[in-house]
Amino acid sequence: MTARNGSGAGRWRRRGRGGARGRASGERATGLRSLAGQVFVLEALIALLVIAAAVFVTFHQARQDTERDARIRSLAVAEGFAHAPGVDAALMSPDPTAALQNRAEATRRATGVDFIAVLSPSGVRYTDSEPELIGRKATGDLTRAAVDGESFTELFRGAPNDAVRAVVPVVDEQGRVVGMVSSGIEVESIAHAVQGRLPLLIGAAGGALALAVGGAALVSRRLRRQTHGLGPAEMTRMKEHHEAVLHAVREGVLIVGADRRLLLANDEARRLLGLGPDAERRHVSELGLDPRTVELLESGRSATDEVHRAGDRLLAVSVRPTVAGGAESGCVMTMRDTTELAALTGRAAVARGRLQLLYEAGVRIGTTLEVVRTAEELAEVAVPRFADFATVELLEPVLRGEEPPEAGVATTELRRTAMSGLRPDQPLQAVGDTIRFDVPSTPMAKALNAGHAVVQAELASAEGWRAQDPEGAARALAYGMHSLLTVPLLARGVVLGMANFWRADTPEPFGEEDLSFAEELAARAAVAIDNARRFTREHAMAVTLQRSLLPRVLPELSAVDVAYRYLPAKAGVGGDWFDVIPLPGARVALVVGDVVGHGLHAAATMGRLRTAVHNFSTLDVPPDELLGHLDELTGRIDDREPEEPDAEGRRRDEGITGATCLYAIYDPASGLCTVASAGHPGPALVGPDGKVEFPELAPGLPLGLGLGDVPFEATELRLAEGSKLVLFTDGLLEDHGRDLDAGIGLLRSTLSRPDRSPEQTCADALATLLSPVPRDDIALLVARTRLLDRERIAEWEVARDPSAVSPVRNAAAAKLAEWGLDGLAFSAELVLSELITNAVRYGADPVRVRLLHDRFLICEVSDGSSTSPHLRHAATTDEGGRGLYLVAQYADRWGTRYARRGKTIWAELRVGSDEAEPVAMAVPDLDALEDLGW
């Protein structure tokens, strides 16, 4: 190795003499004294050690791998033989050796293990690869297999040979250990296998060593070429080149010694730092540098592109030590002028921030359709990234959803709608205050009149603003407000209000470059505010229309106690409605319905349907028949010929696309409730004990779908006194993240509280089921039932005989006296005489009479005929025809209702009225009235 190094050095010297005349050979190190020779020796030694360690580790690993392979093979052979068919039976035979010896030997030869021995549970060999060992007891601890029945492998050392062996128990069908199988590979065989790999390992190590030595020689040769052969002339020339480059670059360079004195400064550094010609060898603290720069140079720490000031320049400074890791080390500082770059970067950062803020404004402003909330979002977006404080003032009509004044109309009074700031203790007027701009020279008035943003860089010089409110201006200036930018909120060329941006904590005032950004921000906000204003107007109109169409005051009823709730959707008024309609016979009709869709058309359609239900209820027909009439009307309500080219599309868009309705009639005399549904959810029935049921109803089809041929079905419910009938629309149950079944479950648990009034029940239901922003209208109607006292009901069967009229009339008079209604006796007897006589003469069996003492005295006469009587005016010469006319004169109301068979003529007489009885004609004796015709 040394000879090669010396030979190489000699060749290097000969090349050096040939390549550069005048070089002194004494200036170059040779042999092992050279850096290249020492590197070569070190690399060769490291390679030798690494290769030797690799050979050792590889050899050791090969031995471990061979031993592990021996364990796996031994265990596999032993388990295979132990579990082979017939082995357990052979062990139980009289001569296991004869049965298993040949078989074991054949297996050993086939598997390549050194031995297979079959042992008794006590360890005596039945078979062995060495026959002389048969009958001897195997050495070693075999209890894990013989007693515990566990298979295991081990490195066995002892007679007859050291080996890696596996022992596997042989278990019979009853799970008893009847023998053991031991197989293995001798350690000597393992050693032979490992030693067989040694030549390959040694050869590979030699090759690796040769490659490493060759590589080290190449590295040494290259290093020698790079570091040797340089004479004084070449070194001088290198220094001259270094100086030329150092002073020509456009980057300042300072070299500072360990004593923190300046050793070298190039021309650019002198220019940037203003250093004099005598700066070298002076301490850095004496050079007149910025204190932060002096601190950096004295600290000895490294830095990369730190920004330091040098007069009016901004320098990007980097510092590195001259000796890495040295305790006492100088440093090299490089610097470059970044003043213009910093200005450009700052402007780019500001522009990027403004674009990002405009993007966020588009996302954050207008998230709701509420005017006030939209104004608050504008103020929140502007603070703190654009202004320290922001206020938004809107015109009063805009806040109400009305159209703002037209362009050109002077606007001097606004309402402060939103405010946002860095600190809560701001000196500006509070939200809700009226803001006036009576002085035309204020920035606000100028912006409103001009229609574009106005900036007031120095508030202290804004004479008009100070004259408008001297005290408020003084407070703002004392607080620190120093700059203002005001911009009108314009949409469709109309002023909606204005936004004011203030700066107090930010030292930079607003400038002309802020105007375009403020106008863009205000334009986006104005569109969102105008959209919210329009929605507010339309929503208010729809709510007003809908509320005008819903019941304002519920009638006083003795049949039920009623409470209700109606809530329009936040996103748009829908078509939900309810109604409570008094019916003859002290009965009451309870109605809820829902028109598909939202908006004015849905509200108007709801009003038409509610009016139709009122009109059809006067017919006093059963609920299923009423829904049939309503369905027919709904199908024709928008069936008209188009008069314009787009009328058909408008009719299709605005027509009724479906409506649901639930109609129930409750009779307090019988406690019977008849219910029919047209695609509407059925009612909830709450018993007096709080038990909640949802009766199954024939669902029926929604109204207006053109399926009127399918009849509706009515369901009769028997209600105990004090029961609550709860009618609702699906908006109460369904909402965001909640389906109908979940809503029914919540409603059931809410209604199960007994002893709650209808008003309390409504409050409980809304508290449980109402979301903060309902997506659909909600109509809820709760009716608690009453029953008429049986003592206030009187009924009689009447025979089809004119003579039977008088006894019934007398019995009715007696009942009225019992009820304390003597004042109505004459009128009641007159009405009953006429109604009963009509039923006897022109009706059909059976004829029944019923008196109900409620808020009115109700007289009902029923018969099996469907012929309807008609009111007419008899001539003075007519013998009859005045009966029904008399009934109409003496009764407050009268009418006819039809049942499945027959009809009922009823009349109501006011109870407790002090008015004189009407006298329309001379009234004969009551018995004579029975002869009057209808």
GROMACS .gro file of N, CA and C in nm, residues 19 34 40 85 136 233 434 463 497 522 617 623 638 712 738 807:
model
   48
   19GLY      N    1   0.394   2.012  -1.600
   19GLY     CA    2   0.279   2.098  -1.626
   19GLY      C    3   0.298   2.239  -1.581
   34SER      N    4   0.112   1.320   0.291
   34SER     CA    5   0.014   1.399   0.216
   34SER      C    6  -0.126   1.369   0.265
   40PHE      N    7  -0.639   0.794   0.197
   40PHE     CA    8  -0.642   0.660   0.138
   40PHE      C    9  -0.629   0.553   0.246
   85PRO      N   10  -5.180  -4.160   1.020
   85PRO     CA   11  -5.278  -4.265   1.053
   85PRO      C   12  -5.208  -4.393   1.100
  136ARG      N   13  -3.366  -4.822   2.512
  136ARG     CA   14  -3.308  -4.735   2.611
  136ARG      C   15  -3.397  -4.610   2.630
  233ALA      N   16   0.301   3.178  -0.751
  233ALA     CA   17   0.238   3.256  -0.859
  233ALA      C   18   0.092   3.220  -0.873
  434THR      N   19  -8.060   5.767   1.545
  434THR     CA   20  -8.081   5.837   1.418
  434THR      C   21  -7.957   5.920   1.386
  463GLU      N   22  -6.373   7.019   0.887
  463GLU     CA   23  -6.452   7.123   0.952
  463GLU      C   24  -6.601   7.091   0.950
  497GLY      N   25  -7.831   5.330   0.195
  497GLY     CA   26  -7.771   5.375   0.320
  497GLY      C   27  -7.626   5.405   0.295
  522ALA      N   28  -6.868   4.776  -0.063
  522ALA     CA   29  -7.002   4.831  -0.040
  522ALA      C   30  -7.099   4.785  -0.148
  617SER      N   31 -11.952   2.416   0.503
  617SER     CA   32 -11.996   2.376   0.637
  617SER      C   33 -12.139   2.419   0.663
  623PRO      N   34 -11.825   1.497   0.725
  623PRO     CA   35 -11.691   1.539   0.681
  623PRO      C   36 -11.648   1.479   0.548
  638ASP      N   37 -10.859   2.663  -1.057
  638ASP     CA   38 -10.769   2.729  -1.152
  638ASP      C   39 -10.790   2.678  -1.293
  712PHE      N   40 -11.388   0.987  -0.027
  712PHE     CA   41 -11.326   0.999   0.104
  712PHE      C   42 -11.406   0.917   0.204
  738ARG      N   43  -8.491   1.572   1.106
  738ARG     CA   44  -8.591   1.498   1.180
  738ARG      C   45  -8.703   1.456   1.085
  807PRO      N   46 -14.937   1.654   2.274
  807PRO     CA   47 -14.867   1.600   2.392
  807PRO      C   48 -14.717   1.631   2.392
   0.00000   0.00000   0.00000
